[in-house]
XYZ file of C-alpha atoms in Angstrom:
185
model
C -93.345 -24.370 -76.975
C -96.117 -26.977 -77.203
C -93.987 -29.310 -79.331
C -91.062 -29.106 -76.876
C -93.158 -29.623 -73.732
C -95.089 -32.488 -75.323
C -91.803 -34.470 -75.304
C -91.243 -33.999 -71.557
C -91.804 -36.943 -69.233
C -94.646 -36.792 -68.396
C -95.828 -34.741 -71.378
C -97.006 -31.198 -70.671
C -99.944 -30.036 -72.757
C -100.514 -26.560 -74.106
C -103.882 -25.904 -75.719
C -104.664 -23.402 -78.454
C -108.141 -21.977 -78.942
C -109.582 -19.869 -81.759
C -111.424 -17.259 -79.668
C -113.417 -16.040 -82.677
C -114.807 -19.526 -83.287
C -115.349 -20.147 -79.551
C -116.489 -16.707 -78.393
C -118.563 -18.044 -75.482
C -115.535 -19.804 -73.990
C -113.313 -16.770 -74.667
C -115.838 -14.569 -72.859
C -115.976 -16.950 -69.919
C -112.221 -16.494 -69.426
C -112.246 -12.749 -70.135
C -110.205 -12.890 -73.341
C -110.307 -9.363 -74.741
C -107.265 -9.119 -77.012
C -105.102 -11.408 -79.085
C -102.871 -13.188 -78.458
C -103.908 -13.946 -74.865
C -102.223 -16.626 -72.791
C -103.955 -17.996 -69.690
C -102.466 -20.318 -67.069
C -104.833 -22.924 -65.614
C -103.549 -24.331 -62.325
C -105.343 -26.181 -59.532
C -108.754 -24.888 -60.570
C -107.690 -21.251 -60.892
C -106.999 -19.159 -63.993
C -104.384 -16.420 -64.237
C -103.172 -14.112 -66.953
C -99.725 -15.034 -68.302
C -97.484 -11.969 -68.483
C -94.136 -13.625 -69.152
C -91.979 -13.825 -72.268
C -93.806 -14.634 -75.505
C -90.983 -16.466 -77.292
C -90.747 -20.281 -77.249
C -87.945 -20.689 -74.703
C -89.493 -18.162 -72.313
C -92.800 -20.058 -72.298
C -91.035 -23.429 -71.904
C -88.958 -22.111 -68.978
C -92.027 -20.602 -67.302
C -94.061 -23.815 -67.596
C -91.258 -26.082 -66.358
C -90.466 -23.809 -63.399
C -94.118 -23.842 -62.307
C -94.619 -27.606 -62.243
C -95.373 -29.356 -58.966
C -92.150 -30.125 -57.115
C -93.367 -33.526 -55.972
C -93.927 -36.970 -57.419
C -97.426 -38.431 -57.282
C -97.394 -41.954 -55.863
C -100.251 -43.773 -57.563
C -99.787 -47.237 -56.084
C -97.625 -49.439 -53.840
C -95.134 -50.135 -56.639
C -94.485 -46.398 -57.165
C -94.380 -45.879 -53.409
C -91.787 -48.671 -52.970
C -89.584 -47.243 -55.751
C -89.857 -43.735 -54.266
C -88.901 -44.797 -50.725
C -86.061 -47.006 -51.984
C -84.191 -44.059 -53.529
C -81.349 -42.619 -51.430
C -81.923 -39.517 -49.336
C -84.585 -38.037 -47.112
C -88.180 -38.364 -48.324
C -91.270 -36.364 -47.423
C -94.657 -37.902 -48.210
C -97.824 -35.847 -48.102
C -100.818 -38.096 -47.453
C -104.082 -36.465 -48.543
C -107.622 -37.324 -49.548
C -108.469 -36.555 -53.175
C -108.859 -33.787 -54.112
C -106.063 -32.458 -51.896
C -106.974 -28.980 -50.714
C -106.658 -26.875 -47.614
C -103.865 -25.382 -45.531
C -101.841 -28.589 -45.132
C -101.817 -29.520 -48.833
C -100.953 -25.923 -49.804
C -98.104 -25.891 -47.272
C -96.906 -29.272 -48.593
C -96.800 -27.969 -52.190
C -94.925 -24.840 -51.090
C -92.477 -26.880 -48.990
C -91.825 -29.184 -51.950
C -90.832 -26.155 -54.042
C -88.700 -24.441 -51.403
C -87.054 -27.502 -49.820
C -86.259 -29.570 -52.921
C -82.527 -29.539 -52.039
C -83.283 -30.884 -48.562
C -85.534 -33.828 -49.482
C -87.504 -35.540 -52.232
C -91.261 -34.996 -51.998
C -94.004 -37.467 -52.889
C -97.787 -37.158 -52.767
C -99.907 -40.141 -51.725
C -103.568 -39.700 -52.675
C -105.294 -41.691 -49.949
C -108.614 -42.519 -51.552
C -110.981 -40.565 -53.755
C -114.417 -39.740 -52.407
C -117.170 -41.883 -53.939
C -120.379 -39.826 -53.713
C -122.640 -42.838 -54.382
C -121.085 -44.908 -51.597
C -120.683 -41.791 -49.396
C -117.176 -42.996 -48.506
C -113.572 -42.802 -49.651
C -112.368 -45.483 -52.058
C -109.568 -47.641 -50.698
C -106.043 -46.576 -51.570
C -104.984 -46.702 -47.986
C -101.429 -45.884 -46.946
C -102.032 -47.494 -43.554
C -101.780 -50.892 -45.251
C -98.194 -49.913 -46.146
C -97.144 -47.640 -43.263
C -98.719 -48.582 -39.927
C -100.231 -45.553 -38.205
C -100.284 -43.323 -41.291
C -103.542 -41.705 -42.407
C -104.778 -38.667 -44.321
C -104.067 -35.819 -43.872
C -100.492 -36.323 -42.689
C -96.936 -35.389 -43.590
C -94.468 -38.265 -43.239
C -90.701 -37.871 -43.205
C -88.613 -40.936 -44.082
C -84.960 -40.738 -43.094
C -81.999 -42.421 -44.825
C -82.504 -45.555 -42.692
C -86.152 -45.941 -43.716
C -87.546 -44.779 -40.362
C -90.969 -43.118 -40.681
C -91.937 -40.120 -38.588
C -95.013 -37.939 -38.758
C -94.698 -34.182 -38.758
C -96.552 -32.138 -36.146
C -98.692 -29.604 -38.013
C -99.670 -27.169 -35.277
C -99.573 -23.455 -36.044
C -98.112 -22.251 -39.342
C -98.206 -25.360 -41.570
C -95.338 -24.366 -43.892
C -93.099 -23.430 -40.942
C -93.940 -26.736 -39.232
C -93.106 -28.798 -42.343
C -89.896 -26.808 -42.862
C -88.769 -27.513 -39.274
C -89.598 -31.208 -39.633
C -87.605 -31.521 -42.849
C -84.603 -29.336 -42.035
C -83.997 -29.981 -38.293
C -86.256 -32.907 -37.428
C -88.162 -30.622 -35.032
C -91.759 -31.719 -34.495
C -91.242 -35.290 -35.720
C -92.806 -38.271 -33.942
C -91.755 -41.795 -34.968
C -94.538 -44.066 -36.168
C -94.806 -47.487 -34.561
């Protein structure tokens, strides 16, 4: 499975650990029998209980990938927006966490036939400077700021999604019916 996933774009890494040689680490992750497969995702660890053959592991890993593209800079952003179809851009501070980012990730998985999803990381927190580093979407999209969900229609018109109440329901309504959208100036 590791050799197959390593060839994906971008490559997906699977790590192997000799629990006898690294007993402290194995204990930390509650490895009690062999073979044990753990899934590490967004800072959490879960037991893998799926198929043990190569194709089953490959299918599981690929089906659990984020359903969005990460937009690292203006060039990637421009290419993303230029593609045909409706776009949804989640604008978050790094690290992205909380109800809105969780709802965005879930919407990206469930609404992938409705729109293409992109994640804009709007500045990483610099503890020394006690401020967020500049990677500001507002320099590209006037009125946009973190945290925000933007919907870009086929004509390139930007609207922000109202996020009151249930965040996933709000994003779903914005994407599917345009309900809760406000055009940005």
